[in-house]
Structures are given as C-alpha cells and as structure tokens.
Coordinates of C-alpha atoms and ligand atoms in Angstrom, one line a residue:
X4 CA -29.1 193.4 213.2
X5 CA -28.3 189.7 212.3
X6 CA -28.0 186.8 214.4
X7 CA -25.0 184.5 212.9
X8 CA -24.5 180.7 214.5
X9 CA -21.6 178.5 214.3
X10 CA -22.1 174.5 214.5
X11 CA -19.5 172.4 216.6
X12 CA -17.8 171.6 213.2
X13 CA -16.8 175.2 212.6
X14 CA -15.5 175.8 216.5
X15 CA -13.7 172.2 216.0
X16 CA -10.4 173.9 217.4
X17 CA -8.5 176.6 217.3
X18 CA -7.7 177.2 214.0
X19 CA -11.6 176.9 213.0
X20 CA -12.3 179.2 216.0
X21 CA -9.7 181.8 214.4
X22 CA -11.8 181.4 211.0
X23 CA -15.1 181.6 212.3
X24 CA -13.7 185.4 214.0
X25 CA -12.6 186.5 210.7
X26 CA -16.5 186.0 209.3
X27 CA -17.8 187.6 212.4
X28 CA -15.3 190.5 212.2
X29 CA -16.0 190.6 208.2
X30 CA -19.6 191.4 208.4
X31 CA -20.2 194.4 209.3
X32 CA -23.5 194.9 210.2
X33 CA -24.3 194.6 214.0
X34 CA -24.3 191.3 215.2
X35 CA -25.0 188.4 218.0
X36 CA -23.0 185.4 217.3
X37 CA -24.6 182.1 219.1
X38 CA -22.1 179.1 219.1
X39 CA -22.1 175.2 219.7
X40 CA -19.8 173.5 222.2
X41 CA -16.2 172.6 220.0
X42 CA -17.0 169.3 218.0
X43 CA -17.6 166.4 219.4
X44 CA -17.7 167.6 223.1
X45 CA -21.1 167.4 223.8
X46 CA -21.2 163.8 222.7
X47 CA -17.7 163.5 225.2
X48 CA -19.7 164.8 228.1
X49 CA -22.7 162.5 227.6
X50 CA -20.7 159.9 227.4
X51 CA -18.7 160.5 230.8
X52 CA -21.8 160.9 232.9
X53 CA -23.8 158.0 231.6
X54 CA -20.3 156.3 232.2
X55 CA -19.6 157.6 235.7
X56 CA -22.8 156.8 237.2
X57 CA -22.4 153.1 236.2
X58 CA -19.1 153.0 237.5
X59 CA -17.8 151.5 241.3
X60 CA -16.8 154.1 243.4
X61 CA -13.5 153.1 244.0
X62 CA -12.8 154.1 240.2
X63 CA -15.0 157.1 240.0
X64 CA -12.2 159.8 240.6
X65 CA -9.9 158.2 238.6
X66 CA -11.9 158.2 235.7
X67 CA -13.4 161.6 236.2
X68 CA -9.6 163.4 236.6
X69 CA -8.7 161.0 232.6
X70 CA -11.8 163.4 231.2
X71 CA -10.4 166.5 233.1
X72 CA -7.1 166.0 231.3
X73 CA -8.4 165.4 228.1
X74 CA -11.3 168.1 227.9
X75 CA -8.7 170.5 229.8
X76 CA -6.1 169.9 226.8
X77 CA -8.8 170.2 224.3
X78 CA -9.9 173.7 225.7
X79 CA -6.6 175.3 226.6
X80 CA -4.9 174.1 223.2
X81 CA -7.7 176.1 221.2
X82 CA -7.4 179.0 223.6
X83 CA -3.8 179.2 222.7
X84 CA -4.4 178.9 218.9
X85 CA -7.1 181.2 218.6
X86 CA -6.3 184.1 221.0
X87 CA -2.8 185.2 220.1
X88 CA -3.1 189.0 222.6
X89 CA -1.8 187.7 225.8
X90 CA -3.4 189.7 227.6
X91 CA -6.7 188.2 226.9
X92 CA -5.8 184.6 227.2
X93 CA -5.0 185.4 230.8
X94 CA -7.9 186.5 231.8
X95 CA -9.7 183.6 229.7
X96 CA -8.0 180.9 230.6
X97 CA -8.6 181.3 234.4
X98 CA -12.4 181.4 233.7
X99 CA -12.1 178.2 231.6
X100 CA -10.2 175.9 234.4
X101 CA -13.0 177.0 236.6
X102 CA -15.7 175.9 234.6
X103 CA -14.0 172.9 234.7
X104 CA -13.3 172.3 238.3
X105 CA -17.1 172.9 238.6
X106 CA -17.9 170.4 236.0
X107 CA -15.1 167.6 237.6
X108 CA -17.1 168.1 240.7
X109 CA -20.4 168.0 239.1
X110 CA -19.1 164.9 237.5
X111 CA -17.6 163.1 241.1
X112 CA -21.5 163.7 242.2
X113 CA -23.1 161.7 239.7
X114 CA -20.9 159.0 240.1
X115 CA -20.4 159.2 244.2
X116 CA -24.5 159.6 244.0
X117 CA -25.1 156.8 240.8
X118 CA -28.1 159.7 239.6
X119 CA -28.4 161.1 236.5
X120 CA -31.4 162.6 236.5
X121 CA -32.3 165.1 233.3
X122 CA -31.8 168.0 235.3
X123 CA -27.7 166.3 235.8
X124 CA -27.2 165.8 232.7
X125 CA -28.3 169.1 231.4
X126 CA -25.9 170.5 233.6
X127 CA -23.1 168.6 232.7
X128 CA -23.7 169.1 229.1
X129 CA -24.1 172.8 229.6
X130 CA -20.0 172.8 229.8
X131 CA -19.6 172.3 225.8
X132 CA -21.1 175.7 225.3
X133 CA -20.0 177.4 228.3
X134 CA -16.6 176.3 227.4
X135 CA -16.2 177.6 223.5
X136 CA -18.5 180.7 223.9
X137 CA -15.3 182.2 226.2
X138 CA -12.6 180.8 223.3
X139 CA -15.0 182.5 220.5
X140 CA -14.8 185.7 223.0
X141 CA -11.4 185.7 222.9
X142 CA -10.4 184.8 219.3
X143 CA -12.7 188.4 218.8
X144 CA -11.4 190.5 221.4
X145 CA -8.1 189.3 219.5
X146 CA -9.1 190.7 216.5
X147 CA -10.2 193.9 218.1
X148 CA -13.7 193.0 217.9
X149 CA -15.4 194.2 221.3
X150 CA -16.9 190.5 222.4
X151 CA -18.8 189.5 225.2
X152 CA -20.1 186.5 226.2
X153 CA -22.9 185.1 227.7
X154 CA -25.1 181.9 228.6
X155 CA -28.3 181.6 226.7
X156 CA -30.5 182.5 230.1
X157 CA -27.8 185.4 231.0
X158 CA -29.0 186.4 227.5
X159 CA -32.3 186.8 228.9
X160 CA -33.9 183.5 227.5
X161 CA -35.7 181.6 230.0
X162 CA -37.4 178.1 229.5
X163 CA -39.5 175.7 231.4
X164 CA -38.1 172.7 233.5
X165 CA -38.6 170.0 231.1
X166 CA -35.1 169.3 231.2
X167 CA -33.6 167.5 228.4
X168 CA -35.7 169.0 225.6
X169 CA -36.5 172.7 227.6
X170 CA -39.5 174.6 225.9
X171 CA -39.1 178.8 225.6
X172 CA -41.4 180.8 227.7
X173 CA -41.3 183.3 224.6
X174 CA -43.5 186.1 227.0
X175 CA -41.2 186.3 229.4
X176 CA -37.7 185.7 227.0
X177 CA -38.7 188.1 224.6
X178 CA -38.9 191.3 226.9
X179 CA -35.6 190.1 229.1
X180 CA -33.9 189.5 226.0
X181 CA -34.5 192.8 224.4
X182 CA -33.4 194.4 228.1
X183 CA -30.2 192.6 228.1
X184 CA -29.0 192.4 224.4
X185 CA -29.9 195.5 222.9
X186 CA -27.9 197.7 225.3
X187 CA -25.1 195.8 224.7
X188 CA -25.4 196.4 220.9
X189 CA -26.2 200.1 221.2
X190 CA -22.6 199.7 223.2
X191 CA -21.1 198.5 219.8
X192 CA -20.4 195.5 221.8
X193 CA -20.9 191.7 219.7
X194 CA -23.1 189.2 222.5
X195 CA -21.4 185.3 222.4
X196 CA -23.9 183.4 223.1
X197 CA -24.2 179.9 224.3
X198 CA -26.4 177.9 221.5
X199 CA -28.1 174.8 223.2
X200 CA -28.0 176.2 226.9
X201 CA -31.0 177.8 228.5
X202 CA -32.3 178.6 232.1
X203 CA -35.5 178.0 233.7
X204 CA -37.5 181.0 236.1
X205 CA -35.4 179.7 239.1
X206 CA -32.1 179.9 237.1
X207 CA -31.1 176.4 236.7
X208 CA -29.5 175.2 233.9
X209 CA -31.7 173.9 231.1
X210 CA -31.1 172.5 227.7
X211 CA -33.4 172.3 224.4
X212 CA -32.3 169.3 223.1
X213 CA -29.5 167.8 221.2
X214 CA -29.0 170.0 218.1
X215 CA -30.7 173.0 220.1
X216 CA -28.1 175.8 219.0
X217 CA -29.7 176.5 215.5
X218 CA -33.2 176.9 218.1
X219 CA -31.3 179.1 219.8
X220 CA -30.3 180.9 217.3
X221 CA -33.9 181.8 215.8
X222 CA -35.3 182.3 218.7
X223 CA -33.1 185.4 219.4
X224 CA -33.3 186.2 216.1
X225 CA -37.2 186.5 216.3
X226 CA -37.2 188.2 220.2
X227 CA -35.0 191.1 218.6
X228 CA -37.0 191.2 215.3
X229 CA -33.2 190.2 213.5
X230 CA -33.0 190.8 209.5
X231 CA -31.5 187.4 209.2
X232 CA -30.6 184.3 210.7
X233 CA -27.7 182.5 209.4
X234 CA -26.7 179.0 210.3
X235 CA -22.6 178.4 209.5
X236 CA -22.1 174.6 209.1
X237 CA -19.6 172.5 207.5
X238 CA -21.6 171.8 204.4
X239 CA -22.5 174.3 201.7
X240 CA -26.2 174.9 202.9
X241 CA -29.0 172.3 202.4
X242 CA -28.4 169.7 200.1
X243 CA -30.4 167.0 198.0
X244 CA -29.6 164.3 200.1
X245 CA -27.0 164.0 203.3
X246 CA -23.8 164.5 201.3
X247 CA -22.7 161.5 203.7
X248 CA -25.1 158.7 201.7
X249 CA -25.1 160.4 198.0
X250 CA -21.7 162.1 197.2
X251 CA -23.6 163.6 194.1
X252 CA -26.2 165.9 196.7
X253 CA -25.5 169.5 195.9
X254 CA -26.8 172.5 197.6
X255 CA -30.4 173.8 197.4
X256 CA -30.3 177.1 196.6
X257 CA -34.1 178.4 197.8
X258 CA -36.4 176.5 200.4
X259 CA -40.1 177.5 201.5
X260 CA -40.0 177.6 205.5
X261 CA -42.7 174.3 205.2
X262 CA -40.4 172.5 203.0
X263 CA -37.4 172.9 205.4
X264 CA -39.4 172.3 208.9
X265 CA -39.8 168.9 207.1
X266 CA -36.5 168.8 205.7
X267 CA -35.6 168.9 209.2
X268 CA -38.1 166.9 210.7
X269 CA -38.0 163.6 208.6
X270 CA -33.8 163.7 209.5
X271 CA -31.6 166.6 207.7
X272 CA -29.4 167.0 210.4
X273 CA -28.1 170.5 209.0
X274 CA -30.7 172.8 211.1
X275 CA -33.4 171.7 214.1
X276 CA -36.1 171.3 213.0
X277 CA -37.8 173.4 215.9
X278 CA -35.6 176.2 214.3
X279 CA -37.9 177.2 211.4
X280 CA -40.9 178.3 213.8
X281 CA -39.8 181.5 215.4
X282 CA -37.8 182.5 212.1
X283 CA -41.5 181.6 209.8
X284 CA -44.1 183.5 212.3
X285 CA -41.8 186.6 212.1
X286 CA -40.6 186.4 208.6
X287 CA -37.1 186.4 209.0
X288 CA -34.9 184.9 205.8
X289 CA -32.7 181.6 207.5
X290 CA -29.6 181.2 205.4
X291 CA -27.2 178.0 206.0
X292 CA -23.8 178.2 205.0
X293 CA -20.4 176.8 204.8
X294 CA -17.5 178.3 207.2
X295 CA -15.1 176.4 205.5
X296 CA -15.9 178.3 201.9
X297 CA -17.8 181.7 203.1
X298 CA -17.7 182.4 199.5
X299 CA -19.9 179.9 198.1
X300 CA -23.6 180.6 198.0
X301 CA -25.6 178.6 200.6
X302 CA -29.1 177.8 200.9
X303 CA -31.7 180.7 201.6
X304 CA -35.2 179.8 203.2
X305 CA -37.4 182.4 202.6
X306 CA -41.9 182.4 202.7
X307 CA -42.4 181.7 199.2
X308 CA -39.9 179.3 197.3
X309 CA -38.5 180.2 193.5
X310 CA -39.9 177.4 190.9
X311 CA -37.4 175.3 190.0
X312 CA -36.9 172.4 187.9
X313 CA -37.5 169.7 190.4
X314 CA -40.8 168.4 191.7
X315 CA -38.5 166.7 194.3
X316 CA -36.1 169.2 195.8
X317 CA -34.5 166.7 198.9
X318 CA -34.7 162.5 200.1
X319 CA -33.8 162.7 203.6
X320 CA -33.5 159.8 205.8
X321 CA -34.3 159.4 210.0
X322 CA -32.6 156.6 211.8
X323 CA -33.1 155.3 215.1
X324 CA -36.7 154.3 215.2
X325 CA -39.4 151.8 215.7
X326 CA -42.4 150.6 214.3
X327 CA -45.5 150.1 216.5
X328 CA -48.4 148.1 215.7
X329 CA -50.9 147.3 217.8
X330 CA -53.0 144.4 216.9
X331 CA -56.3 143.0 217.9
X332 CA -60.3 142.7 217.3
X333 CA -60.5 145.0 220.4
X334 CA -59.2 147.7 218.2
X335 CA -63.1 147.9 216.5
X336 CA -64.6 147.4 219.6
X337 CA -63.1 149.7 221.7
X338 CA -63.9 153.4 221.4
X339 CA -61.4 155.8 220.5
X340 CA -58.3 153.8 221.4
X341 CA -56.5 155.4 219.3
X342 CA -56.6 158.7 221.0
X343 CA -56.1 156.8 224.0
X344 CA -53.0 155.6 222.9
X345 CA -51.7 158.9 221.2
X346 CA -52.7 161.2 224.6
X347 CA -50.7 158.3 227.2
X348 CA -48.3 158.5 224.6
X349 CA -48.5 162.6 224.4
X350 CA -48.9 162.9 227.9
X351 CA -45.2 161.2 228.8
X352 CA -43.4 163.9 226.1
X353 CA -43.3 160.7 223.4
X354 CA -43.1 162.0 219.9
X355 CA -45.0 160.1 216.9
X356 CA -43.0 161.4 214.2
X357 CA -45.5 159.3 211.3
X358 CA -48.7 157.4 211.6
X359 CA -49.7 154.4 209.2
X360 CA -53.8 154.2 208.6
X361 CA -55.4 153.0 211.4
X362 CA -57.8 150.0 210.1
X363 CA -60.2 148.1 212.2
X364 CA -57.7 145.4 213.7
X365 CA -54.5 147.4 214.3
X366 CA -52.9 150.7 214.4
X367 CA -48.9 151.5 213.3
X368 CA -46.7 154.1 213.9
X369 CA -43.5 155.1 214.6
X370 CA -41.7 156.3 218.1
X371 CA -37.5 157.4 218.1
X372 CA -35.7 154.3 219.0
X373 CA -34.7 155.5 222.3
X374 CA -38.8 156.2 223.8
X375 CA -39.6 152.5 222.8
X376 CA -39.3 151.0 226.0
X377 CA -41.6 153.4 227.7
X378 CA -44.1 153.3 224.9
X379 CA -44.5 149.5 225.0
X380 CA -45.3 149.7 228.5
X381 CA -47.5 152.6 228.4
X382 CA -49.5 151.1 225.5
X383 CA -49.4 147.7 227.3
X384 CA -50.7 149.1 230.6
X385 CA -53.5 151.0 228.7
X386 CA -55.0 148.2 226.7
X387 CA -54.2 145.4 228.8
X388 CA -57.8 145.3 229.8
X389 CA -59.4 145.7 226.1
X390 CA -58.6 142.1 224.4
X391 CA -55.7 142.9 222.1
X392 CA -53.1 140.7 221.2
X393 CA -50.8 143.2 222.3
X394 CA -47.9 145.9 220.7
X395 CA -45.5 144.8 218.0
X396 CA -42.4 146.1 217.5
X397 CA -40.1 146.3 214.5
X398 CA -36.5 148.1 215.2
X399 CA -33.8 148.2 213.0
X400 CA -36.3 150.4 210.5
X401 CA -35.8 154.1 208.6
X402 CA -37.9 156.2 207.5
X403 CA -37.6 157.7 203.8
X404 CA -39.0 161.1 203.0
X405 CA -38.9 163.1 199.7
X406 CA -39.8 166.9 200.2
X407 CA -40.7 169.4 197.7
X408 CA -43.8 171.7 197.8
X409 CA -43.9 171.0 193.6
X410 CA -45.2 167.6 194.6
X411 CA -48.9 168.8 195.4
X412 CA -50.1 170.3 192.1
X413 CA -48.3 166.9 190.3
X414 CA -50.7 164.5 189.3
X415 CA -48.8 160.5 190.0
X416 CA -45.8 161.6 191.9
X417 CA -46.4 159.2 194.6
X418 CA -47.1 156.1 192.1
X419 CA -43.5 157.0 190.5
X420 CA -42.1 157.3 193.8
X421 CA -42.7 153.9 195.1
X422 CA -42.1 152.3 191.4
X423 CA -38.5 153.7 191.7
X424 CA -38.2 152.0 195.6
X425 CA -39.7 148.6 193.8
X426 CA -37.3 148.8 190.7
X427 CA -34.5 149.3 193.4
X428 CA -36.1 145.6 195.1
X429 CA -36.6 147.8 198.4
X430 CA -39.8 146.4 200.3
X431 CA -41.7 149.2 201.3
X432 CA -42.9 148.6 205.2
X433 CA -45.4 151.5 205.9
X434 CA -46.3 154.7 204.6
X435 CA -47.7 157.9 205.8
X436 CA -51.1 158.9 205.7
X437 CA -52.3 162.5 204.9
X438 CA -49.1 163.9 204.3
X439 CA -48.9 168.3 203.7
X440 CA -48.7 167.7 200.1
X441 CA -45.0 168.7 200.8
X442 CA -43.5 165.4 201.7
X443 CA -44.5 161.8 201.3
X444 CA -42.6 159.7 203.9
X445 CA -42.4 155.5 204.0
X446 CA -40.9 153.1 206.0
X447 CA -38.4 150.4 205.3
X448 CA -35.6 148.0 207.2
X449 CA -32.2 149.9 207.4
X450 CA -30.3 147.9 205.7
X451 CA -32.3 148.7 202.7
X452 CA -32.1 153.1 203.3
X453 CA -29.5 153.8 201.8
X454 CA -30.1 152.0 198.4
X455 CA -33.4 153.9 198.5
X456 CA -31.9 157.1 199.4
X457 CA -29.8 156.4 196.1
X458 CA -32.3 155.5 193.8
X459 CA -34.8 158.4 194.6
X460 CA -31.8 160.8 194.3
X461 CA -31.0 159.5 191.0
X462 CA -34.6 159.9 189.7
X463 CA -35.8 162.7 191.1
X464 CA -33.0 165.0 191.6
X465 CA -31.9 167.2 188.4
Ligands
ADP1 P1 -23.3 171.7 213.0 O1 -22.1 171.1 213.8 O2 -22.8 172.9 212.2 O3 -24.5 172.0 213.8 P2 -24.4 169.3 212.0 O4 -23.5 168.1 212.1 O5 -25.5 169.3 213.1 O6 -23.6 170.6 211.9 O7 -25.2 169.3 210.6 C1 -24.4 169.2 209.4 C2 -24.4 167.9 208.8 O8 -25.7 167.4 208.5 C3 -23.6 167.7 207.5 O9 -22.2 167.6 207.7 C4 -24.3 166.6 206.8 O10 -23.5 165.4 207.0 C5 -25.6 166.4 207.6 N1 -26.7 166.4 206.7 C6 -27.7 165.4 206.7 N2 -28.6 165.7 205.8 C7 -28.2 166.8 205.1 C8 -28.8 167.6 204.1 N3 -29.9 167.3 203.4 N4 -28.1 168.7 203.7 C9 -26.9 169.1 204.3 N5 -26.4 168.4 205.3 C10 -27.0 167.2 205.7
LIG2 N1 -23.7 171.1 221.3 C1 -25.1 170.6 221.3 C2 -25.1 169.2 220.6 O1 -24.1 168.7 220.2 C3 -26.0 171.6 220.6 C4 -25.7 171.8 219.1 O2 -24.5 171.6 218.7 O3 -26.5 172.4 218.4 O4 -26.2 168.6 220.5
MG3 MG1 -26.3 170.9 214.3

C-alpha cells in the first residue's frame, strides 16, 4: 500500500484535477490519496475571515455572499471539468453547495460576532480540503476508479486542541486509522483524504498548520506501515535552491531523512518539515514529484544518502522573521535567564527556529515574524525586574542555510562558506551555534538573501 498526496498546485482546477486521476488510476498498487484544498483557496479563506471580522456589520453579508460567488464558481467549474459521468456530478455537486452554505454561515458568524478565535479559523479553513477531496472523488469515480472520500478525522486521525497547529495523538490515530482505512482497501475501494484537516477527541475540526497536508500524508503512511509516501508537487522533486530565486536549481536526486527535516525546516517550502518524522521512525522511502511531468525522476529520501559530488547538496532561505537580542549586565548576574526566557517562550507555543551564542551581556535569536509581538512582551514581562536594558529587535532579516550531510567529515567548509557571502559584499548578521554537522545557517537583512542565495548556489552546487 502507498500513500500518494497532491499539493494545491496539482488540484489547481479542473483540468489538473483530471491529471492528477489519471496518476492515481495509473498506479496500480493499492492506494490512499490525501489532497490539498485547490490552489490558492486556503490563502482565499484566510483572508475572508480575518476580513470579515474587521468589517461593520452593515457590510458583513454583502461581502460574505461576493466570496460565496466566487469560491462557488471556482468549485462548480472544476466539478464540471473534471467529472464528465453525469451521474456522479449530481450527486457531488449537491454535497459541495452545502459545504458552502455551512461555510457562508460560518463566515456571517465571525463577522456578526467580530471573533476569530483559532478554533474559527480552523474551521473556516477546513472548507479548502473539504471542498477538492469531493472533486478528486469524483474525477475517480469518472474514471471507474472506486473513490471515497473522507476528512482527515473521518479517516480515523485524531489530534489535540491546539488549534492552529494541532499535534497527533498517534496512540489513539493509529488503531482508529487502521479500523477505518483498511477495510475500505480490502473493499478495493481508493480513501480521498483531506490533507491539512484533522479532528480533536470531541470531534471538532482541527488543523495542523499551514502546509499540514504532506504531515498528513506521512502520518497515514506510518499508522498503516505504507511502502511509500509520495508528495506530487509542481516542481520536479527537491531542488538546489527554490527554483523561484536561482533558475539554474535542478532536482536532488537522493536526500538522507536529516538532510531533508532541515531542508524543510530552514524554508524549502516543497514538503513540511514535520513530515519527515513519522516517515524516518518507520523507515518508509518519501519521494517528491512533479504532476505536471510524472515521467521525470523526482527526489527519493531514503535512511542513508548515495555519495555524491557535492559537499553542499541545497541553500534554502526562511523569510518572515526576527532577530532578538536581549541586552544587559543582568544577563551575567542573573541565573539561568536564558532558560527562563526559552521555557516563557516554550511555554506560549513560540518557536526559536536558531540561536546565536549566548555571551555574558546579551543573548540572540530568532522568532517567525508573526510571534514577535508576544515574544517582546513575554521577554519584557520576565526580565523587567533583572536590570536589562531590554529586547532588541531587528525585522526585515533571512535566514541562509546550506544543508548537506558531506559537510561534517570536510575540514574548512564553513570558512569557505562565509568567504563566498563576503566576496558577494553580503554582511553576515548572526550565525548558528552547534549546528548537526548537516547544515550551517546565518543571518542577514533581506534585501541582501537573495544575492546570497545566488552566490552560495554558484559555488557550491555542481
Ligand atoms: P504544494 O502546493 O504541492 O504543496 P508548495 O507550494 O507547498 O506545493 O511547494 C512547492 C514550491 O516550493 C515550489 O513551487 C517551489 O517554488 C518552492 N520551493 C522552495 N524551495 C524549494 C526547493 N529547495 N526545492 C523545490 N521547491 C522549492
Ligand atoms: N491547504 C493548506 C495550506 O494551503 C494545506 C496544504 O496545502 O498543505 O496551507
Ligand atoms: Mg505544500
């Protein structure tokens, strides 16, 4: 059994829908397919709400019925593309409208109420999936292909209720997923699964974070022990660089799990990074490939990588964050204020994705753009009493990472890194301490990433 998931760019519309049937149909070993919402909708639906709830009440219905329309056209013009039997349109489209009179409605709250809480927004955003799984469902059954489709907790997954960014309760998942799903494959039937959206014990709609269907994806693959795990994207498979920045990145061909968790981690968006995980502990071989060119090759991740000619195998490049520095004699005085500041920081679900040395007057790291607020205050309210000068912040900052697991038996490979990043006149800002050996990550001001990204691409990269 495989599990095989297709990104919002290859469920763009109907035509893509059609295509992504055909590979489904073509393999034909038994399968689970797990699918993102149509491209582009999820960002659609988190822009309505945060939208809506701002918004007078007066204007609130009118506004909501514009997004009805549109996401209504969107939906029903792919049905019709990619489910020619007529039959089975009827019955789909009639489940689709619904969803959609529960999501207009769902939509009039948050406005009449002005709340968006997590838990609202998960819910609204839940529509993307539950929308294409039923147009993938139908594209099949069009094809002959005996599809059925389900939400990620109908699937048997269930989560916590940390809404937003939901974590897997993997004892209880793993035994309801095997009760559902594998009946339905010993049926001959092929599950549609909602990537992304998830349930917690009481049933409510959870998500697991932007990006969250290649999660999805591995973690059914590793509750029904799957032979592999491919990701379909609209690139062919991991590349050097993001083909968007260096039009000379080409495709990876093998990756050690480690190498791609930090791939992932340090900004390839191609797979989540939480995706590796379930696929490492149970040994199950990821492959990422193109659903516009099936054909071509892709990128395997497998335990133990092939030796290849580059040291350097990726430069990848994570936006949208901030450097913290917190400053002051009180930092040598004061006891273990660094774990202080790491557990407040922990204990509110803030991520430090890289930490700078610590020294004896001041402490950097880095927090995603959109926790700075609440980190400032948090770190603000902890030391306020300690004598330090305060936080500083600097936005408008990337951070660089090269990845390869060659680097750690090569003696000077960080020395030629950062001579490349001076001979391109890039300032350096920070850089990581203790890396794995596998990456070596710095910081420096946006404007000058992508002329780093370049540089290291055209000197490490063969
Ligand atoms: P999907 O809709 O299939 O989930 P995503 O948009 O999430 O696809 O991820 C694919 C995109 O990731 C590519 O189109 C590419 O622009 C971007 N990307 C960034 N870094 C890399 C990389 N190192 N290799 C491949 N793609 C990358
Ligand atoms: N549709 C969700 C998103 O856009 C999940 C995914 O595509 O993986 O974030
Ligand atoms: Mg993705």
């Amino acid at each position: 059994m495989i599990v095989m998931k297709f990104g919002g760019s290859s469920v763009g519309d109907g035509p893509r829908i059609v295509n992504v049937a055909r590979i489904v149909k073509d393999t034909k070993k038994p399968k689970i397919v797990v699918v993102s919402a149509l491209g582009g909708v999820t960002d659609k639906l988190v822009n309505i709400a945060t939208k809506v709830v701002d918004l007078p009440t007066l204007v609130v219905e009118k506004e909501v019925d514009l997004f009805y329309r549109d996401i209504l056209i969107q939906h029903r013009e792919a049905l019709e593309d990619a489910v020619p039997d007529r039959r089975v349109l009827s019955e789909l489209l009639p489940k689709i409208i619904e969803l959609l009179d529960q999501l207009r409605i769902g939509l009039l709250g948050v406005g009449y109420l002005e709340d968006l809480s997590p838990r609202s927004m998960d819910y609204i955003t839940s529509f993307g999936e539950r929308l294409s799984v039923l147009v993938v469902e139908g594209a099949l059954r069009s094809m002959g292909v005996n599809a059925v489709s389900l939400t990620g907790h109908e699937a048997g997954m269930i989560t916590d209720s940390n809404f937003g960014s939901a974590r897997p309760i993997h004892s209880k998942s793993r035994a309801k997923v095997k009760r559902v799903l594998i009946p339905l494959l010993k049926a001959g039937k092929t599950p549609v699964i909602t990537g992304f959206v998830s349930g917690n014990e009481n049933a409510k709609i959870t998500t697991l974070g932007r990006g969250g269907s290649d999660y999805t994806a591995s973690l059914l693959g590793n509750y029904l022990s799957s032979k592999e795990v491919q990701i379909w994207t609209d690139v062919e498979g991991i590349m050097t660089t993001d083909p968007r920045i260096v039009r000379e990145a080409k495709p990876i061909e093998t990756l050690s799990y480690v190498e791609a968790m930090d791939l992932a981690y340090f900004g390839a968006k191609v797979i989540h990074s939480k995706m590796i995980e379930p696929a490492m502990v149970a040994g199950i071989p990821v492959w990422v490939k193109n659903s516009f060119k099936p054909e071509s090759k892709g990128t395997l991740i497998v335990r133990d990588q092939k030796r290849i000619k580059s040291v350097i195998k990726s430069v990848t490049i994570k936006k949208d964050v901030a450097l913290l520095t917190v400053q002051g004699v009180g930092m040598a005085e004061t006891p273990n204020i660094a774990g202080r500041i790491f557990s407040i920081l922990g204990g509110n679900s803030i991520n430090i994705p890289m930490i700078s040395g610590s020294s004896e007057s001041n402490l950097s790291f880095i927090v995603n753009q959109g926790d700075l607020e609440k980190a400032v205050d948090l770190i603000e309210n902890e030391i306020e009493a300690d004598g330090f000068r305060g936080v500083k912040v600097k936005e408008n900052v990337s951070v660089i990472t090269v990845v390869g697991a060659g680097m750690a038996g090569t003696k000077g490979i960080a020395a030629k890194v950062f001579s490349t990043i001076s001979k391109a006149n890039v300032n350096i800002i920070m850089i990581a301490q203790g890396s794995s050996e596998v990456n070596i990550s710095f910081v420096v001001k946006d404007s000058d990433s992508k002329k780093a990204v370049k540089a290291l691409h055209k000197r490490f990269i063969k």
